[in-house]
Short mmCIF file of C-alpha atoms in Angstrom, two decimals:
data_model
loop_
_atom_site.label_atom_id
_atom_site.label_comp_id
_atom_site.label_asym_id
_atom_site.label_seq_id
_atom_site.Cartn_x
_atom_site.Cartn_y
_atom_site.Cartn_z
CA GLY A 1088 82.20 59.31 273.56
CA ILE A 1089 82.74 63.05 273.45
CA GLN A 1090 82.22 64.92 276.72
CA VAL A 1091 81.33 68.62 276.84
CA GLU A 1092 81.06 70.61 280.06
CA GLN A 1093 79.91 74.21 280.31
CA SER A 1094 80.20 76.65 283.17
CA PRO A 1095 78.58 78.40 284.84
CA PRO A 1096 75.14 76.82 284.42
CA ASP A 1097 73.39 80.08 285.26
CA LEU A 1098 74.52 83.68 285.11
CA ILE A 1099 72.74 86.91 285.99
CA LEU A 1100 74.26 90.16 284.76
CA GLN A 1101 73.45 93.80 285.08
CA GLU A 1102 73.11 95.46 281.71
CA GLY A 1103 76.48 96.77 280.57
CA ALA A 1104 78.52 94.17 282.43
CA ASN A 1105 81.00 91.77 280.82
CA SER A 1106 81.05 87.99 281.17
CA THR A 1107 83.04 84.90 280.23
CA LEU A 1108 81.49 81.52 279.54
CA ARG A 1109 83.62 78.41 279.51
CA CYS A 1110 83.41 75.13 277.59
CA ASN A 1111 85.66 72.14 278.31
CA PHE A 1112 85.71 69.23 275.92
CA SER A 1113 87.29 65.81 275.72
CA ASP A 1114 89.68 64.25 273.24
CA SER A 1115 88.80 63.41 269.64
CA VAL A 1116 87.21 66.80 269.04
CA ASN A 1117 88.34 68.55 265.91
CA ASN A 1118 86.04 71.55 265.90
CA LEU A 1119 83.77 73.61 268.12
CA GLN A 1120 80.71 75.81 267.77
CA TRP A 1121 78.97 78.32 270.01
CA PHE A 1122 75.22 78.91 269.72
CA HIS A 1123 72.73 81.29 271.30
CA GLN A 1124 69.22 79.96 271.84
CA ASN A 1125 66.74 82.79 272.00
CA PRO A 1126 63.54 82.69 274.08
CA TRP A 1127 61.62 81.38 271.05
CA GLY A 1128 63.87 78.33 270.86
CA GLN A 1129 65.81 79.24 267.76
CA LEU A 1130 69.50 78.33 267.72
CA ILE A 1131 71.66 81.11 266.36
CA ASN A 1132 75.18 80.31 265.15
CA LEU A 1133 77.69 82.52 266.93
CA PHE A 1134 81.10 81.03 266.20
CA TYR A 1135 82.63 78.10 264.39
CA ILE A 1136 86.07 78.03 265.97
CA PRO A 1137 88.45 75.04 266.01
CA SER A 1138 91.26 77.16 267.42
CA GLY A 1139 92.35 80.76 267.90
CA THR A 1140 90.21 83.83 268.47
CA LYS A 1141 87.30 85.29 266.54
CA GLN A 1142 85.30 88.43 267.17
CA ASN A 1143 81.85 89.51 266.09
CA GLY A 1144 80.75 92.84 267.53
CA ARG A 1145 80.49 92.62 271.30
CA LEU A 1146 81.08 88.87 271.25
CA SER A 1147 84.35 87.05 270.87
CA ALA A 1148 85.47 83.47 271.29
CA THR A 1149 88.78 81.77 271.91
CA THR A 1150 89.49 78.07 271.56
CA VAL A 1151 92.69 76.50 272.88
CA ALA A 1152 92.49 73.07 271.31
CA THR A 1153 95.67 71.75 272.93
CA GLU A 1154 94.17 72.39 276.36
CA ARG A 1155 90.66 71.36 275.29
CA TYR A 1156 88.69 74.44 276.23
CA SER A 1157 86.89 77.36 274.63
CA LEU A 1158 85.77 80.69 276.05
CA LEU A 1159 82.95 82.98 274.94
CA TYR A 1160 83.24 86.62 275.94
CA ILE A 1161 80.28 88.94 276.05
CA SER A 1162 81.07 92.60 276.55
CA SER A 1163 78.71 95.44 277.45
CA SER A 1164 75.84 92.99 277.81
CA GLN A 1165 72.33 93.94 276.69
CA THR A 1166 68.95 92.51 277.64
CA THR A 1167 68.73 90.98 274.16
CA ASP A 1168 71.74 88.82 275.05
CA SER A 1169 69.53 86.85 277.43
CA GLY A 1170 68.94 83.21 276.61
CA VAL A 1171 70.91 79.99 276.69
CA TYR A 1172 74.40 79.69 275.28
CA PHE A 1173 75.47 76.27 274.08
CA CYS A 1174 78.83 75.04 272.98
CA ALA A 1175 78.92 71.96 270.79
CA ALA A 1176 81.94 69.84 270.02
CA ILE A 1177 82.37 68.29 266.60
CA TYR A 1178 84.10 65.08 265.66
CA SER A 1179 84.28 64.39 261.96
CA GLY A 1180 86.36 61.86 260.09
CA ALA A 1181 86.34 58.51 258.33
CA GLY A 1182 82.85 59.16 257.01
CA SER A 1183 81.33 59.91 260.41
CA TYR A 1184 80.11 63.09 262.02
CA GLN A 1185 79.18 63.69 265.64
CA LEU A 1186 77.95 66.93 267.23
CA THR A 1187 77.75 66.86 271.03
CA PHE A 1188 76.18 69.66 273.03
CA GLY A 1189 77.01 70.86 276.50
CA LYS A 1190 74.20 71.52 278.96
CA GLY A 1191 74.31 75.24 278.29
CA THR A 1192 74.72 78.45 280.26
CA LYS A 1193 71.48 80.31 280.95
CA LEU A 1194 72.19 84.02 280.85
CA SER A 1195 69.81 86.63 282.20
CA VAL A 1196 70.67 90.29 281.61
CA ILE A 1197 68.65 92.65 283.76
CA PRO A 1198 68.17 96.39 283.11
CA SER B 465 75.76 78.88 255.28
CA ALA B 466 72.50 77.00 254.83
CA VAL B 467 68.99 78.40 255.19
CA ILE B 468 66.58 75.94 256.76
CA SER B 469 62.82 76.27 256.83
CA GLN B 470 61.08 74.13 259.42
CA LYS B 471 57.31 73.78 259.71
CA PRO B 472 55.22 74.03 261.79
CA SER B 473 56.91 76.41 264.22
CA ARG B 474 54.64 75.28 267.03
CA ASP B 475 51.64 73.04 267.62
CA ILE B 476 49.40 71.80 270.38
CA CYS B 477 48.28 68.21 269.85
CA GLN B 478 46.02 65.71 271.53
CA ARG B 479 47.59 62.62 273.05
CA GLY B 480 47.45 59.57 270.81
CA THR B 481 47.72 61.58 267.60
CA SER B 482 50.73 62.08 265.30
CA LEU B 483 52.47 65.18 264.00
CA THR B 484 54.73 65.45 260.97
CA ILE B 485 57.43 68.13 260.95
CA GLN B 486 58.97 69.28 257.69
CA CYS B 487 62.48 70.53 257.08
CA GLN B 488 63.42 72.22 253.79
CA VAL B 489 66.98 73.35 252.98
CA ASP B 490 67.88 75.92 250.36
CA SER B 491 70.75 73.82 248.97
CA GLN B 492 71.68 70.17 248.63
CA VAL B 493 73.29 68.80 251.78
CA THR B 494 74.69 65.39 252.52
CA MET B 495 74.16 65.28 256.26
CA MET B 496 70.83 66.03 257.91
CA PHE B 497 69.83 65.30 261.49
CA TRP B 498 66.87 65.54 263.86
CA TYR B 499 67.24 66.62 267.49
CA ARG B 500 64.92 66.80 270.47
CA GLN B 501 65.19 69.35 273.25
CA GLN B 502 63.08 68.56 276.30
CA PRO B 503 62.08 71.47 278.55
CA GLY B 504 65.08 72.98 280.31
CA GLN B 505 67.46 70.46 278.77
CA SER B 506 70.14 70.37 276.12
CA LEU B 507 69.77 68.94 272.62
CA THR B 508 69.72 65.19 272.07
CA LEU B 509 70.22 63.58 268.68
CA ILE B 510 67.25 61.48 267.57
CA ALA B 511 68.54 60.20 264.24
CA THR B 512 70.50 60.84 261.09
CA ALA B 513 68.23 61.23 258.07
CA ASN B 514 69.78 59.26 255.21
CA GLN B 515 68.80 60.08 251.67
CA GLY B 516 67.27 57.09 249.93
CA SER B 517 67.59 54.71 252.87
CA GLU B 518 66.35 54.16 256.40
CA ALA B 519 67.35 56.68 259.04
CA THR B 520 69.99 55.79 261.63
CA TYR B 521 68.52 56.07 265.13
CA GLU B 522 70.34 56.82 268.37
CA SER B 523 69.95 54.69 271.44
CA GLY B 524 66.55 55.25 273.02
CA PHE B 525 64.79 56.28 269.79
CA VAL B 526 62.94 53.88 267.51
CA ILE B 527 61.54 54.08 264.02
CA ASP B 528 57.98 53.21 265.04
CA LYS B 529 57.84 56.24 267.33
CA PHE B 530 59.86 58.67 265.18
CA PRO B 531 59.60 57.66 261.50
CA ILE B 532 61.80 59.81 259.25
CA SER B 533 61.72 60.30 255.52
CA ARG B 534 64.36 61.86 253.33
CA PRO B 535 63.36 61.64 249.68
CA ASN B 536 66.10 63.97 248.38
CA LEU B 537 69.08 66.08 249.47
CA THR B 538 67.03 69.15 250.42
CA PHE B 539 64.02 67.81 252.33
CA SER B 540 63.19 65.61 255.30
CA THR B 541 60.26 64.93 257.60
CA LEU B 542 60.08 63.69 261.18
CA THR B 543 56.85 62.22 262.51
CA VAL B 544 56.16 62.02 266.21
CA SER B 545 53.70 59.13 266.53
CA ASN B 546 51.12 58.20 269.14
CA MET B 547 52.05 61.24 271.17
CA SER B 548 51.99 61.50 274.96
CA PRO B 549 52.66 64.54 277.19
CA GLU B 550 56.26 63.28 277.58
CA ASP B 551 56.80 64.09 273.90
CA SER B 552 56.32 67.80 274.60
CA SER B 553 59.64 69.26 273.41
CA ILE B 554 61.30 71.40 270.80
CA TYR B 555 62.23 69.38 267.72
CA LEU B 556 64.98 70.74 265.49
CA CYS B 557 66.41 69.70 262.17
CA SER B 558 70.04 70.35 261.43
CA VAL B 559 72.32 70.17 258.41
CA VAL B 560 76.05 70.30 257.94
CA GLY B 561 77.30 72.78 255.39
CA GLN B 562 79.13 71.70 252.27
CA VAL B 563 82.17 73.91 252.88
CA ASN B 564 83.20 72.65 256.30
CA THR B 565 81.70 70.84 259.31
CA GLU B 566 79.65 73.76 260.63
CA ALA B 567 76.13 72.77 261.70
CA PHE B 568 73.04 74.88 261.00
CA PHE B 569 69.62 74.54 262.58
CA GLY B 570 66.06 75.20 261.61
CA GLN B 571 63.98 77.48 263.80
CA GLY B 572 62.54 74.50 265.66
CA THR B 573 59.06 73.11 266.26
CA ARG B 574 57.69 73.66 269.74
CA LEU B 575 55.33 70.76 270.42
CA THR B 576 52.92 70.60 273.33
CA VAL B 577 50.92 67.41 273.87
CA VAL B 578 47.78 67.68 276.00
#
């Protein structure tokens, strides 16, 4: 089955600092998503990114599909960025769909 | 994108009782799923909710414990039956958009069993 590994598992940042989160995934993945889970448990869609680079405000993501990894960049971090960041790999094809989550990176941004 | 309304958002239940969680989508979707997230863990797929037929359960999950209904393309329910404290988790419904394979999630139901 699909394997998804995230690093680091935990990260503590001073407000204003930058960070990079990594997601490695196995073969047979044809798309990738990044989510932010807020303290209330809600999963917020950040990026849907099979390859290339996308940016949304202070966040950006890059997926290099040929090397099976994706990176999430957070710049000028704020306390509201705290929470758990999940990447999820997607396999879809031949009438099937599979979404596999990594274990997440727990980010704490301190003032 | 899809807008998903999930109810209730949280509940505290007595052991041995059952809770039904509702998931309403603002548009017709083909694929709908239910996930469980145990405390401090990642998300685990419980089942695929199939419209007009029995749900497809993942290994470790059974219909008697987690019956699912999906009467149409915009609505589904998950029941957590005969609850025990080990069922305390966040339960989330998810759909796949019609444009591509992007997944969207409801706001989750935080269940505590006492």
